[in-house]
Amino acid sequence: MTQNQNEAVNGQLWSECSKTKFCGARRVRIAACETIAVFNTGAASKAVTMELCQVSSGVNTMKALRQQDKLRIQSTS
């Protein structure tokens, strides 16, 4: 709970893209963009990343992403 913002972003990135398992440059780039977007604007921004990767997001995906944002906001209050 006392981590600064840089540490929080760094931790989130490496939870998406493990340091112990090889990930290609493309995967790391996608994970970095997604992590920054989620940190700045919330989990619903993952839908934009999915669209950029030519993956369509359905209604249930959007509901789940909004729920993640709601829980994140509630946990910080």
mmJSON file of the N, C-alpha and C atoms, coordinates in Angstrom:
{"data_MODEL":{"atom_site":{
"group_PDB":["ATOM","ATOM","ATOM","ATOM","ATOM","ATOM","ATOM","ATOM","ATOM","ATOM","ATOM","ATOM","ATOM","ATOM","ATOM","ATOM","ATOM","ATOM","ATOM","ATOM","ATOM","ATOM","ATOM","ATOM","ATOM","ATOM","ATOM","ATOM","ATOM","ATOM","ATOM","ATOM","ATOM","ATOM","ATOM","ATOM","ATOM","ATOM","ATOM","ATOM","ATOM","ATOM","ATOM","ATOM","ATOM","ATOM","ATOM","ATOM","ATOM","ATOM","ATOM","ATOM","ATOM","ATOM","ATOM","ATOM","ATOM","ATOM","ATOM","ATOM","ATOM","ATOM","ATOM","ATOM","ATOM","ATOM","ATOM","ATOM","ATOM","ATOM","ATOM","ATOM","ATOM","ATOM","ATOM","ATOM","ATOM","ATOM","ATOM","ATOM","ATOM","ATOM","ATOM","ATOM","ATOM","ATOM","ATOM","ATOM","ATOM","ATOM","ATOM","ATOM","ATOM","ATOM","ATOM","ATOM","ATOM","ATOM","ATOM","ATOM","ATOM","ATOM","ATOM","ATOM","ATOM","ATOM","ATOM","ATOM","ATOM","ATOM","ATOM","ATOM","ATOM","ATOM","ATOM","ATOM","ATOM","ATOM","ATOM","ATOM","ATOM","ATOM","ATOM","ATOM","ATOM","ATOM","ATOM","ATOM","ATOM","ATOM","ATOM","ATOM","ATOM","ATOM","ATOM","ATOM","ATOM","ATOM","ATOM","ATOM","ATOM","ATOM","ATOM","ATOM","ATOM","ATOM","ATOM","ATOM","ATOM","ATOM","ATOM","ATOM","ATOM","ATOM","ATOM","ATOM","ATOM","ATOM","ATOM","ATOM","ATOM","ATOM","ATOM","ATOM","ATOM","ATOM","ATOM","ATOM","ATOM","ATOM","ATOM","ATOM","ATOM","ATOM","ATOM","ATOM","ATOM","ATOM","ATOM","ATOM","ATOM","ATOM","ATOM","ATOM","ATOM","ATOM","ATOM","ATOM","ATOM","ATOM","ATOM","ATOM","ATOM","ATOM","ATOM","ATOM","ATOM","ATOM","ATOM","ATOM","ATOM","ATOM","ATOM","ATOM","ATOM","ATOM","ATOM","ATOM","ATOM","ATOM","ATOM","ATOM","ATOM","ATOM","ATOM","ATOM","ATOM","ATOM","ATOM","ATOM","ATOM","ATOM","ATOM","ATOM","ATOM","ATOM","ATOM","ATOM","ATOM","ATOM","ATOM"],
"id":[1,2,3,4,5,6,7,8,9,10,11,12,13,14,15,16,17,18,19,20,21,22,23,24,25,26,27,28,29,30,31,32,33,34,35,36,37,38,39,40,41,42,43,44,45,46,47,48,49,50,51,52,53,54,55,56,57,58,59,60,61,62,63,64,65,66,67,68,69,70,71,72,73,74,75,76,77,78,79,80,81,82,83,84,85,86,87,88,89,90,91,92,93,94,95,96,97,98,99,100,101,102,103,104,105,106,107,108,109,110,111,112,113,114,115,116,117,118,119,120,121,122,123,124,125,126,127,128,129,130,131,132,133,134,135,136,137,138,139,140,141,142,143,144,145,146,147,148,149,150,151,152,153,154,155,156,157,158,159,160,161,162,163,164,165,166,167,168,169,170,171,172,173,174,175,176,177,178,179,180,181,182,183,184,185,186,187,188,189,190,191,192,193,194,195,196,197,198,199,200,201,202,203,204,205,206,207,208,209,210,211,212,213,214,215,216,217,218,219,220,221,222,223,224,225,226,227,228,229,230,231],
"type_symbol":["N","C","C","N","C","C","N","C","C","N","C","C","N","C","C","N","C","C","N","C","C","N","C","C","N","C","C","N","C","C","N","C","C","N","C","C","N","C","C","N","C","C","N","C","C","N","C","C","N","C","C","N","C","C","N","C","C","N","C","C","N","C","C","N","C","C","N","C","C","N","C","C","N","C","C","N","C","C","N","C","C","N","C","C","N","C","C","N","C","C","N","C","C","N","C","C","N","C","C","N","C","C","N","C","C","N","C","C","N","C","C","N","C","C","N","C","C","N","C","C","N","C","C","N","C","C","N","C","C","N","C","C","N","C","C","N","C","C","N","C","C","N","C","C","N","C","C","N","C","C","N","C","C","N","C","C","N","C","C","N","C","C","N","C","C","N","C","C","N","C","C","N","C","C","N","C","C","N","C","C","N","C","C","N","C","C","N","C","C","N","C","C","N","C","C","N","C","C","N","C","C","N","C","C","N","C","C","N","C","C","N","C","C","N","C","C","N","C","C","N","C","C","N","C","C","N","C","C","N","C","C"],
"label_atom_id":["N","CA","C","N","CA","C","N","CA","C","N","CA","C","N","CA","C","N","CA","C","N","CA","C","N","CA","C","N","CA","C","N","CA","C","N","CA","C","N","CA","C","N","CA","C","N","CA","C","N","CA","C","N","CA","C","N","CA","C","N","CA","C","N","CA","C","N","CA","C","N","CA","C","N","CA","C","N","CA","C","N","CA","C","N","CA","C","N","CA","C","N","CA","C","N","CA","C","N","CA","C","N","CA","C","N","CA","C","N","CA","C","N","CA","C","N","CA","C","N","CA","C","N","CA","C","N","CA","C","N","CA","C","N","CA","C","N","CA","C","N","CA","C","N","CA","C","N","CA","C","N","CA","C","N","CA","C","N","CA","C","N","CA","C","N","CA","C","N","CA","C","N","CA","C","N","CA","C","N","CA","C","N","CA","C","N","CA","C","N","CA","C","N","CA","C","N","CA","C","N","CA","C","N","CA","C","N","CA","C","N","CA","C","N","CA","C","N","CA","C","N","CA","C","N","CA","C","N","CA","C","N","CA","C","N","CA","C","N","CA","C","N","CA","C","N","CA","C","N","CA","C","N","CA","C","N","CA","C","N","CA","C","N","CA","C","N","CA","C"],
"label_alt_id":[null,null,null,null,null,null,null,null,null,null,null,null,null,null,null,null,null,null,null,null,null,null,null,null,null,null,null,null,null,null,null,null,null,null,null,null,null,null,null,null,null,null,null,null,null,null,null,null,null,null,null,null,null,null,null,null,null,null,null,null,null,null,null,null,null,null,null,null,null,null,null,null,null,null,null,null,null,null,null,null,null,null,null,null,null,null,null,null,null,null,null,null,null,null,null,null,null,null,null,null,null,null,null,null,null,null,null,null,null,null,null,null,null,null,null,null,null,null,null,null,null,null,null,null,null,null,null,null,null,null,null,null,null,null,null,null,null,null,null,null,null,null,null,null,null,null,null,null,null,null,null,null,null,null,null,null,null,null,null,null,null,null,null,null,null,null,null,null,null,null,null,null,null,null,null,null,null,null,null,null,null,null,null,null,null,null,null,null,null,null,null,null,null,null,null,null,null,null,null,null,null,null,null,null,null,null,null,null,null,null,null,null,null,null,null,null,null,null,null,null,null,null,null,null,null,null,null,null,null,null,null],
"label_comp_id":["MET","MET","MET","THR","THR","THR","GLN","GLN","GLN","ASN","ASN","ASN","GLN","GLN","GLN","ASN","ASN","ASN","GLU","GLU","GLU","ALA","ALA","ALA","VAL","VAL","VAL","ASN","ASN","ASN","GLY","GLY","GLY","GLN","GLN","GLN","LEU","LEU","LEU","TRP","TRP","TRP","SER","SER","SER","GLU","GLU","GLU","CYS","CYS","CYS","SER","SER","SER","LYS","LYS","LYS","THR","THR","THR","LYS","LYS","LYS","PHE","PHE","PHE","CYS","CYS","CYS","GLY","GLY","GLY","ALA","ALA","ALA","ARG","ARG","ARG","ARG","ARG","ARG","VAL","VAL","VAL","ARG","ARG","ARG","ILE","ILE","ILE","ALA","ALA","ALA","ALA","ALA","ALA","CYS","CYS","CYS","GLU","GLU","GLU","THR","THR","THR","ILE","ILE","ILE","ALA","ALA","ALA","VAL","VAL","VAL","PHE","PHE","PHE","ASN","ASN","ASN","THR","THR","THR","GLY","GLY","GLY","ALA","ALA","ALA","ALA","ALA","ALA","SER","SER","SER","LYS","LYS","LYS","ALA","ALA","ALA","VAL","VAL","VAL","THR","THR","THR","MET","MET","MET","GLU","GLU","GLU","LEU","LEU","LEU","CYS","CYS","CYS","GLN","GLN","GLN","VAL","VAL","VAL","SER","SER","SER","SER","SER","SER","GLY","GLY","GLY","VAL","VAL","VAL","ASN","ASN","ASN","THR","THR","THR","MET","MET","MET","LYS","LYS","LYS","ALA","ALA","ALA","LEU","LEU","LEU","ARG","ARG","ARG","GLN","GLN","GLN","GLN","GLN","GLN","ASP","ASP","ASP","LYS","LYS","LYS","LEU","LEU","LEU","ARG","ARG","ARG","ILE","ILE","ILE","GLN","GLN","GLN","SER","SER","SER","THR","THR","THR","SER","SER","SER"],
"label_asym_id":["A","A","A","A","A","A","A","A","A","A","A","A","A","A","A","A","A","A","A","A","A","A","A","A","A","A","A","A","A","A","A","A","A","A","A","A","A","A","A","A","A","A","A","A","A","A","A","A","A","A","A","A","A","A","A","A","A","A","A","A","A","A","A","A","A","A","A","A","A","A","A","A","A","A","A","A","A","A","A","A","A","A","A","A","A","A","A","A","A","A","A","A","A","A","A","A","A","A","A","A","A","A","A","A","A","A","A","A","A","A","A","A","A","A","A","A","A","A","A","A","A","A","A","A","A","A","A","A","A","A","A","A","A","A","A","A","A","A","A","A","A","A","A","A","A","A","A","A","A","A","A","A","A","A","A","A","A","A","A","A","A","A","A","A","A","A","A","A","A","A","A","A","A","A","A","A","A","A","A","A","A","A","A","A","A","A","A","A","A","A","A","A","A","A","A","A","A","A","A","A","A","A","A","A","A","A","A","A","A","A","A","A","A","A","A","A","A","A","A","A","A","A","A","A","A","A","A","A","A","A","A"],
"label_entity_id":["1","1","1","1","1","1","1","1","1","1","1","1","1","1","1","1","1","1","1","1","1","1","1","1","1","1","1","1","1","1","1","1","1","1","1","1","1","1","1","1","1","1","1","1","1","1","1","1","1","1","1","1","1","1","1","1","1","1","1","1","1","1","1","1","1","1","1","1","1","1","1","1","1","1","1","1","1","1","1","1","1","1","1","1","1","1","1","1","1","1","1","1","1","1","1","1","1","1","1","1","1","1","1","1","1","1","1","1","1","1","1","1","1","1","1","1","1","1","1","1","1","1","1","1","1","1","1","1","1","1","1","1","1","1","1","1","1","1","1","1","1","1","1","1","1","1","1","1","1","1","1","1","1","1","1","1","1","1","1","1","1","1","1","1","1","1","1","1","1","1","1","1","1","1","1","1","1","1","1","1","1","1","1","1","1","1","1","1","1","1","1","1","1","1","1","1","1","1","1","1","1","1","1","1","1","1","1","1","1","1","1","1","1","1","1","1","1","1","1","1","1","1","1","1","1","1","1","1","1","1","1"],
"label_seq_id":[1,1,1,2,2,2,3,3,3,4,4,4,5,5,5,6,6,6,7,7,7,8,8,8,9,9,9,10,10,10,11,11,11,12,12,12,13,13,13,14,14,14,15,15,15,16,16,16,17,17,17,18,18,18,19,19,19,20,20,20,21,21,21,22,22,22,23,23,23,24,24,24,25,25,25,26,26,26,27,27,27,28,28,28,29,29,29,30,30,30,31,31,31,32,32,32,33,33,33,34,34,34,35,35,35,36,36,36,37,37,37,38,38,38,39,39,39,40,40,40,41,41,41,42,42,42,43,43,43,44,44,44,45,45,45,46,46,46,47,47,47,48,48,48,49,49,49,50,50,50,51,51,51,52,52,52,53,53,53,54,54,54,55,55,55,56,56,56,57,57,57,58,58,58,59,59,59,60,60,60,61,61,61,62,62,62,63,63,63,64,64,64,65,65,65,66,66,66,67,67,67,68,68,68,69,69,69,70,70,70,71,71,71,72,72,72,73,73,73,74,74,74,75,75,75,76,76,76,77,77,77],
"pdbx_PDB_ins_code":[null,null,null,null,null,null,null,null,null,null,null,null,null,null,null,null,null,null,null,null,null,null,null,null,null,null,null,null,null,null,null,null,null,null,null,null,null,null,null,null,null,null,null,null,null,null,null,null,null,null,null,null,null,null,null,null,null,null,null,null,null,null,null,null,null,null,null,null,null,null,null,null,null,null,null,null,null,null,null,null,null,null,null,null,null,null,null,null,null,null,null,null,null,null,null,null,null,null,null,null,null,null,null,null,null,null,null,null,null,null,null,null,null,null,null,null,null,null,null,null,null,null,null,null,null,null,null,null,null,null,null,null,null,null,null,null,null,null,null,null,null,null,null,null,null,null,null,null,null,null,null,null,null,null,null,null,null,null,null,null,null,null,null,null,null,null,null,null,null,null,null,null,null,null,null,null,null,null,null,null,null,null,null,null,null,null,null,null,null,null,null,null,null,null,null,null,null,null,null,null,null,null,null,null,null,null,null,null,null,null,null,null,null,null,null,null,null,null,null,null,null,null,null,null,null,null,null,null,null,null,null],
"Cartn_x":[0.816,0.0,0.855,2.149,2.993,3.897,3.688,4.53,4.244,5.291,5.047,4.477,4.064,3.38,4.263,5.536,6.425,6.547,6.667,6.759,5.479,4.332,3.048,2.92,3.314,3.251,4.228,5.432,6.442,5.955,5.378,4.87,3.747,2.867,1.759,2.278,3.24,3.802,4.401,5.201,5.871,4.933,3.773,2.783,2.098,2.055,1.488,2.484,3.754,4.795,5.958,6.003,6.945,8.4,9.239,10.672,11.339,10.722,11.343,11.018,10.038,9.645,9.853,10.404,10.694,9.409,9.423,8.347,9.005,8.446,9.001,8.798,9.492,9.414,7.991,7.27,5.886,5.012,5.147,4.352,4.666,5.935,6.327,5.777,5.833,5.314,3.812,3.079,1.629,1.341,2.065,1.861,2.157,3.203,3.547,2.449,1.968,0.894,-0.371,-0.706,-1.901,-1.778,-0.631,-0.415,-0.535,0.073,0.011,-1.423,-2.127,-3.513,-4.396,-4.231,-5.037,-4.705,-3.441,-3.033,-3.598,-3.609,-4.067,-5.575,-6.239,-7.661,-8.559,-8.001,-8.822,-8.836,-9.411,-9.403,-10.199,-11.196,-11.999,-11.152,-9.992,-9.111,-8.501,-8.593,-8.107,-8.87,-10.12,-10.918,-10.287,-9.721,-9.055,-7.823,-7.051,-5.873,-6.277,-7.364,-7.846,-8.213,-8.888,-9.267,-8.042,-7.013,-5.781,-5.088,-5.291,-4.739,-5.712,-6.771,-7.79,-8.526,-8.822,-9.623,-10.851,-12.028,-13.235,-13.608,-14.111,-14.531,-16.053,-16.558,-17.993,-18.597,-19.888,-20.629,-20.126,-19.898,-19.432,-18.033,-17.188,-15.848,-15.934,-16.778,-16.931,-17.512,-18.459,-19.01,-17.919,-17.09,-16.017,-14.998,-14.651,-13.684,-14.244,-15.51,-16.131,-16.184,-16.432,-16.464,-15.085,-14.027,-12.67,-12.41,-12.845,-12.674,-13.44,-14.661,-15.498,-14.841,-14.328,-13.67,-12.394,-11.66,-10.426,-10.72,-11.764,-12.132,-12.618,-13.408,-13.908,-12.781,-11.774,-10.685,-9.784,-9.786,-8.943,-9.655,-10.957,-11.712,-11.624],
"Cartn_y":[-1.205,0.0,1.262,1.15,2.348,2.491,1.676,1.779,3.085,3.636,4.817,4.389,5.345,5.034,4.263,4.594,3.878,2.412,2.138,0.756,0.001,0.661,0.025,-0.347,0.567,0.29,-0.825,-0.763,-1.779,-3.162,-3.231,-4.503,-5.054,-4.163,-4.6,-5.121,-4.435,-4.871,-6.263,-6.503,-7.79,-8.899,-8.536,-9.577,-10.014,-9.118,-9.443,-10.224,-9.898,-10.444,-10.885,-12.149,-12.677,-12.479,-12.224,-12.099,-13.468,-14.505,-15.825,-16.644,-16.223,-16.945,-16.015,-16.539,-15.705,-15.152,-13.861,-13.196,-12.385,-12.448,-11.694,-10.201,-9.428,-7.968,-7.48,-8.13,-7.728,-7.896,-9.012,-9.273,-8.266,-7.941,-6.961,-5.589,-5.222,-3.938,-3.836,-4.898,-4.916,-4.819,-5.579,-5.559,-4.176,-3.518,-2.18,-1.179,-1.222,-0.306,-0.551,-1.815,-2.162,-1.724,-1.955,-1.58,-0.077,0.691,2.147,2.637,2.066,2.473,2.158,0.966,0.582,1.482,1.784,2.635,4.042,4.565,5.936,6.07,5.115,5.301,4.183,3.096,2.018,0.784,-0.28,-1.58,-1.578,-0.717,-0.672,-0.312,0.279,0.607,-0.64,-1.793,-3.04,-3.369,-2.934,-3.162,-2.471,-1.289,-0.564,-1.338,-1.845,-2.651,-3.885,-4.518,-5.701,-5.37,-4.235,-3.834,-3.542,-2.934,-2.662,-3.96,-5.016,-6.331,-7.144,-6.497,-7.091,-8.239,-8.041,-8.977,-8.216,-8.71,-7.992,-8.334,-7.324,-7.542,-7.622,-8.601,-8.803,-8.067,-8.229,-7.574,-8.036,-9.328,-9.847,-9.365,-9.21,-8.68,-7.255,-6.449,-5.064,-4.995,-5.875,-5.91,-6.244,-7.225,-7.641,-6.523,-5.823,-4.726,-3.576,-3.262,-2.211,-2.618,-3.9,-4.407,-4.285,-4.58,-4.422,-2.975,-2.038,-0.617,-0.247,-0.734,-0.431,-0.945,-2.173,-2.745,-2.0,-1.584,-0.841,0.493,1.177,2.459,2.274,1.221,0.955,0.611,-0.093,-0.498,0.667,1.736,2.889,3.885,3.755,4.704,4.391],
"Cartn_z":[0.0,0.0,0.0,0.254,0.319,-0.898,-1.909,-3.099,-3.827,-4.419,-5.227,-6.583,-7.365,-8.624,-9.598,-9.664,-10.581,-10.203,-8.917,-8.449,-8.758,-8.601,-8.873,-10.348,-11.225,-12.67,-13.027,-12.48,-12.755,-12.311,-11.116,-10.614,-11.469,-11.931,-12.785,-14.117,-14.691,-15.977,-15.867,-14.83,-14.721,-14.258,-13.72,-13.437,-14.728,-15.698,-17.017,-17.868,-17.724,-18.595,-17.71,-17.371,-16.39,-16.798,-15.79,-16.034,-16.18,-15.625,-15.626,-16.867,-17.638,-18.847,-20.039,-21.124,-22.279,-22.891,-23.16,-23.892,-24.996,-26.168,-27.275,-27.098,-27.913,-27.835,-28.078,-28.977,-29.263,-28.032,-27.332,-26.13,-25.022,-24.854,-23.832,-24.193,-25.474,-25.927,-25.672,-26.004,-25.774,-24.284,-23.472,-22.022,-21.448,-21.949,-21.458,-21.812,-23.04,-23.456,-22.646,-22.456,-21.698,-20.239,-19.638,-18.24,-18.051,-18.93,-18.831,-19.018,-19.992,-20.228,-19.027,-18.453,-17.285,-16.105,-15.909,-14.799,-14.948,-16.184,-16.415,-16.522,-17.183,-17.478,-16.977,-16.464,-15.93,-16.811,-16.267,-16.941,-18.241,-18.355,-19.579,-20.803,-20.588,-21.709,-22.344,-21.668,-22.263,-23.545,-23.629,-24.83,-26.033,-25.819,-26.905,-27.358,-26.407,-26.742,-27.521,-27.115,-27.815,-29.255,-29.45,-30.801,-31.661,-31.058,-31.802,-32.223,-31.438,-31.769,-32.614,-33.089,-33.937,-33.256,-31.955,-31.175,-30.709,-31.043,-30.65,-29.212,-28.503,-27.124,-27.088,-26.37,-26.278,-25.095,-24.933,-23.863,-22.505,-22.341,-21.05,-20.715,-21.715,-21.486,-20.953,-21.573,-21.128,-19.713,-19.4,-18.047,-17.032,-17.356,-16.447,-16.261,-17.325,-17.226,-16.392,-16.582,-15.766,-14.302,-14.048,-12.675,-12.026,-12.793,-12.274,-11.875,-12.726,-12.412,-11.149,-11.041,-9.875,-8.588,-8.623,-7.46,-7.1,-8.114,-7.873,-7.198,-7.655,-7.064,-5.635,-5.413,-4.068,-3.107,-3.569,-2.683,-2.295,-3.067,-2.733,-1.844,-1.718,-0.891,0.567],
"occupancy":[1.0,1.0,1.0,1.0,1.0,1.0,1.0,1.0,1.0,1.0,1.0,1.0,1.0,1.0,1.0,1.0,1.0,1.0,1.0,1.0,1.0,1.0,1.0,1.0,1.0,1.0,1.0,1.0,1.0,1.0,1.0,1.0,1.0,1.0,1.0,1.0,1.0,1.0,1.0,1.0,1.0,1.0,1.0,1.0,1.0,1.0,1.0,1.0,1.0,1.0,1.0,1.0,1.0,1.0,1.0,1.0,1.0,1.0,1.0,1.0,1.0,1.0,1.0,1.0,1.0,1.0,1.0,1.0,1.0,1.0,1.0,1.0,1.0,1.0,1.0,1.0,1.0,1.0,1.0,1.0,1.0,1.0,1.0,1.0,1.0,1.0,1.0,1.0,1.0,1.0,1.0,1.0,1.0,1.0,1.0,1.0,1.0,1.0,1.0,1.0,1.0,1.0,1.0,1.0,1.0,1.0,1.0,1.0,1.0,1.0,1.0,1.0,1.0,1.0,1.0,1.0,1.0,1.0,1.0,1.0,1.0,1.0,1.0,1.0,1.0,1.0,1.0,1.0,1.0,1.0,1.0,1.0,1.0,1.0,1.0,1.0,1.0,1.0,1.0,1.0,1.0,1.0,1.0,1.0,1.0,1.0,1.0,1.0,1.0,1.0,1.0,1.0,1.0,1.0,1.0,1.0,1.0,1.0,1.0,1.0,1.0,1.0,1.0,1.0,1.0,1.0,1.0,1.0,1.0,1.0,1.0,1.0,1.0,1.0,1.0,1.0,1.0,1.0,1.0,1.0,1.0,1.0,1.0,1.0,1.0,1.0,1.0,1.0,1.0,1.0,1.0,1.0,1.0,1.0,1.0,1.0,1.0,1.0,1.0,1.0,1.0,1.0,1.0,1.0,1.0,1.0,1.0,1.0,1.0,1.0,1.0,1.0,1.0,1.0,1.0,1.0,1.0,1.0,1.0,1.0,1.0,1.0,1.0,1.0,1.0,1.0,1.0,1.0,1.0,1.0,1.0],
"B_iso_or_equiv":[0.0,0.0,0.0,0.0,0.0,0.0,0.0,0.0,0.0,0.0,0.0,0.0,0.0,0.0,0.0,0.0,0.0,0.0,0.0,0.0,0.0,0.0,0.0,0.0,0.0,0.0,0.0,0.0,0.0,0.0,0.0,0.0,0.0,0.0,0.0,0.0,0.0,0.0,0.0,0.0,0.0,0.0,0.0,0.0,0.0,0.0,0.0,0.0,0.0,0.0,0.0,0.0,0.0,0.0,0.0,0.0,0.0,0.0,0.0,0.0,0.0,0.0,0.0,0.0,0.0,0.0,0.0,0.0,0.0,0.0,0.0,0.0,0.0,0.0,0.0,0.0,0.0,0.0,0.0,0.0,0.0,0.0,0.0,0.0,0.0,0.0,0.0,0.0,0.0,0.0,0.0,0.0,0.0,0.0,0.0,0.0,0.0,0.0,0.0,0.0,0.0,0.0,0.0,0.0,0.0,0.0,0.0,0.0,0.0,0.0,0.0,0.0,0.0,0.0,0.0,0.0,0.0,0.0,0.0,0.0,0.0,0.0,0.0,0.0,0.0,0.0,0.0,0.0,0.0,0.0,0.0,0.0,0.0,0.0,0.0,0.0,0.0,0.0,0.0,0.0,0.0,0.0,0.0,0.0,0.0,0.0,0.0,0.0,0.0,0.0,0.0,0.0,0.0,0.0,0.0,0.0,0.0,0.0,0.0,0.0,0.0,0.0,0.0,0.0,0.0,0.0,0.0,0.0,0.0,0.0,0.0,0.0,0.0,0.0,0.0,0.0,0.0,0.0,0.0,0.0,0.0,0.0,0.0,0.0,0.0,0.0,0.0,0.0,0.0,0.0,0.0,0.0,0.0,0.0,0.0,0.0,0.0,0.0,0.0,0.0,0.0,0.0,0.0,0.0,0.0,0.0,0.0,0.0,0.0,0.0,0.0,0.0,0.0,0.0,0.0,0.0,0.0,0.0,0.0,0.0,0.0,0.0,0.0,0.0,0.0,0.0,0.0,0.0,0.0,0.0,0.0],
"pdbx_formal_charge":[null,null,null,null,null,null,null,null,null,null,null,null,null,null,null,null,null,null,null,null,null,null,null,null,null,null,null,null,null,null,null,null,null,null,null,null,null,null,null,null,null,null,null,null,null,null,null,null,null,null,null,null,null,null,null,null,null,null,null,null,null,null,null,null,null,null,null,null,null,null,null,null,null,null,null,null,null,null,null,null,null,null,null,null,null,null,null,null,null,null,null,null,null,null,null,null,null,null,null,null,null,null,null,null,null,null,null,null,null,null,null,null,null,null,null,null,null,null,null,null,null,null,null,null,null,null,null,null,null,null,null,null,null,null,null,null,null,null,null,null,null,null,null,null,null,null,null,null,null,null,null,null,null,null,null,null,null,null,null,null,null,null,null,null,null,null,null,null,null,null,null,null,null,null,null,null,null,null,null,null,null,null,null,null,null,null,null,null,null,null,null,null,null,null,null,null,null,null,null,null,null,null,null,null,null,null,null,null,null,null,null,null,null,null,null,null,null,null,null,null,null,null,null,null,null,null,null,null,null,null,null],
"auth_seq_id":[1,1,1,2,2,2,3,3,3,4,4,4,5,5,5,6,6,6,7,7,7,8,8,8,9,9,9,10,10,10,11,11,11,12,12,12,13,13,13,14,14,14,15,15,15,16,16,16,17,17,17,18,18,18,19,19,19,20,20,20,21,21,21,22,22,22,23,23,23,24,24,24,25,25,25,26,26,26,27,27,27,28,28,28,29,29,29,30,30,30,31,31,31,32,32,32,33,33,33,34,34,34,35,35,35,36,36,36,37,37,37,38,38,38,39,39,39,40,40,40,41,41,41,42,42,42,43,43,43,44,44,44,45,45,45,46,46,46,47,47,47,48,48,48,49,49,49,50,50,50,51,51,51,52,52,52,53,53,53,54,54,54,55,55,55,56,56,56,57,57,57,58,58,58,59,59,59,60,60,60,61,61,61,62,62,62,63,63,63,64,64,64,65,65,65,66,66,66,67,67,67,68,68,68,69,69,69,70,70,70,71,71,71,72,72,72,73,73,73,74,74,74,75,75,75,76,76,76,77,77,77],
"auth_comp_id":["MET","MET","MET","THR","THR","THR","GLN","GLN","GLN","ASN","ASN","ASN","GLN","GLN","GLN","ASN","ASN","ASN","GLU","GLU","GLU","ALA","ALA","ALA","VAL","VAL","VAL","ASN","ASN","ASN","GLY","GLY","GLY","GLN","GLN","GLN","LEU","LEU","LEU","TRP","TRP","TRP","SER","SER","SER","GLU","GLU","GLU","CYS","CYS","CYS","SER","SER","SER","LYS","LYS","LYS","THR","THR","THR","LYS","LYS","LYS","PHE","PHE","PHE","CYS","CYS","CYS","GLY","GLY","GLY","ALA","ALA","ALA","ARG","ARG","ARG","ARG","ARG","ARG","VAL","VAL","VAL","ARG","ARG","ARG","ILE","ILE","ILE","ALA","ALA","ALA","ALA","ALA","ALA","CYS","CYS","CYS","GLU","GLU","GLU","THR","THR","THR","ILE","ILE","ILE","ALA","ALA","ALA","VAL","VAL","VAL","PHE","PHE","PHE","ASN","ASN","ASN","THR","THR","THR","GLY","GLY","GLY","ALA","ALA","ALA","ALA","ALA","ALA","SER","SER","SER","LYS","LYS","LYS","ALA","ALA","ALA","VAL","VAL","VAL","THR","THR","THR","MET","MET","MET","GLU","GLU","GLU","LEU","LEU","LEU","CYS","CYS","CYS","GLN","GLN","GLN","VAL","VAL","VAL","SER","SER","SER","SER","SER","SER","GLY","GLY","GLY","VAL","VAL","VAL","ASN","ASN","ASN","THR","THR","THR","MET","MET","MET","LYS","LYS","LYS","ALA","ALA","ALA","LEU","LEU","LEU","ARG","ARG","ARG","GLN","GLN","GLN","GLN","GLN","GLN","ASP","ASP","ASP","LYS","LYS","LYS","LEU","LEU","LEU","ARG","ARG","ARG","ILE","ILE","ILE","GLN","GLN","GLN","SER","SER","SER","THR","THR","THR","SER","SER","SER"],
"auth_asym_id":["A","A","A","A","A","A","A","A","A","A","A","A","A","A","A","A","A","A","A","A","A","A","A","A","A","A","A","A","A","A","A","A","A","A","A","A","A","A","A","A","A","A","A","A","A","A","A","A","A","A","A","A","A","A","A","A","A","A","A","A","A","A","A","A","A","A","A","A","A","A","A","A","A","A","A","A","A","A","A","A","A","A","A","A","A","A","A","A","A","A","A","A","A","A","A","A","A","A","A","A","A","A","A","A","A","A","A","A","A","A","A","A","A","A","A","A","A","A","A","A","A","A","A","A","A","A","A","A","A","A","A","A","A","A","A","A","A","A","A","A","A","A","A","A","A","A","A","A","A","A","A","A","A","A","A","A","A","A","A","A","A","A","A","A","A","A","A","A","A","A","A","A","A","A","A","A","A","A","A","A","A","A","A","A","A","A","A","A","A","A","A","A","A","A","A","A","A","A","A","A","A","A","A","A","A","A","A","A","A","A","A","A","A","A","A","A","A","A","A","A","A","A","A","A","A","A","A","A","A","A","A"],
"auth_atom_id":["N","CA","C","N","CA","C","N","CA","C","N","CA","C","N","CA","C","N","CA","C","N","CA","C","N","CA","C","N","CA","C","N","CA","C","N","CA","C","N","CA","C","N","CA","C","N","CA","C","N","CA","C","N","CA","C","N","CA","C","N","CA","C","N","CA","C","N","CA","C","N","CA","C","N","CA","C","N","CA","C","N","CA","C","N","CA","C","N","CA","C","N","CA","C","N","CA","C","N","CA","C","N","CA","C","N","CA","C","N","CA","C","N","CA","C","N","CA","C","N","CA","C","N","CA","C","N","CA","C","N","CA","C","N","CA","C","N","CA","C","N","CA","C","N","CA","C","N","CA","C","N","CA","C","N","CA","C","N","CA","C","N","CA","C","N","CA","C","N","CA","C","N","CA","C","N","CA","C","N","CA","C","N","CA","C","N","CA","C","N","CA","C","N","CA","C","N","CA","C","N","CA","C","N","CA","C","N","CA","C","N","CA","C","N","CA","C","N","CA","C","N","CA","C","N","CA","C","N","CA","C","N","CA","C","N","CA","C","N","CA","C","N","CA","C","N","CA","C","N","CA","C","N","CA","C","N","CA","C","N","CA","C","N","CA","C","N","CA","C"],
"pdbx_PDB_model_num":[1,1,1,1,1,1,1,1,1,1,1,1,1,1,1,1,1,1,1,1,1,1,1,1,1,1,1,1,1,1,1,1,1,1,1,1,1,1,1,1,1,1,1,1,1,1,1,1,1,1,1,1,1,1,1,1,1,1,1,1,1,1,1,1,1,1,1,1,1,1,1,1,1,1,1,1,1,1,1,1,1,1,1,1,1,1,1,1,1,1,1,1,1,1,1,1,1,1,1,1,1,1,1,1,1,1,1,1,1,1,1,1,1,1,1,1,1,1,1,1,1,1,1,1,1,1,1,1,1,1,1,1,1,1,1,1,1,1,1,1,1,1,1,1,1,1,1,1,1,1,1,1,1,1,1,1,1,1,1,1,1,1,1,1,1,1,1,1,1,1,1,1,1,1,1,1,1,1,1,1,1,1,1,1,1,1,1,1,1,1,1,1,1,1,1,1,1,1,1,1,1,1,1,1,1,1,1,1,1,1,1,1,1,1,1,1,1,1,1,1,1,1,1,1,1,1,1,1,1,1,1]
}}}
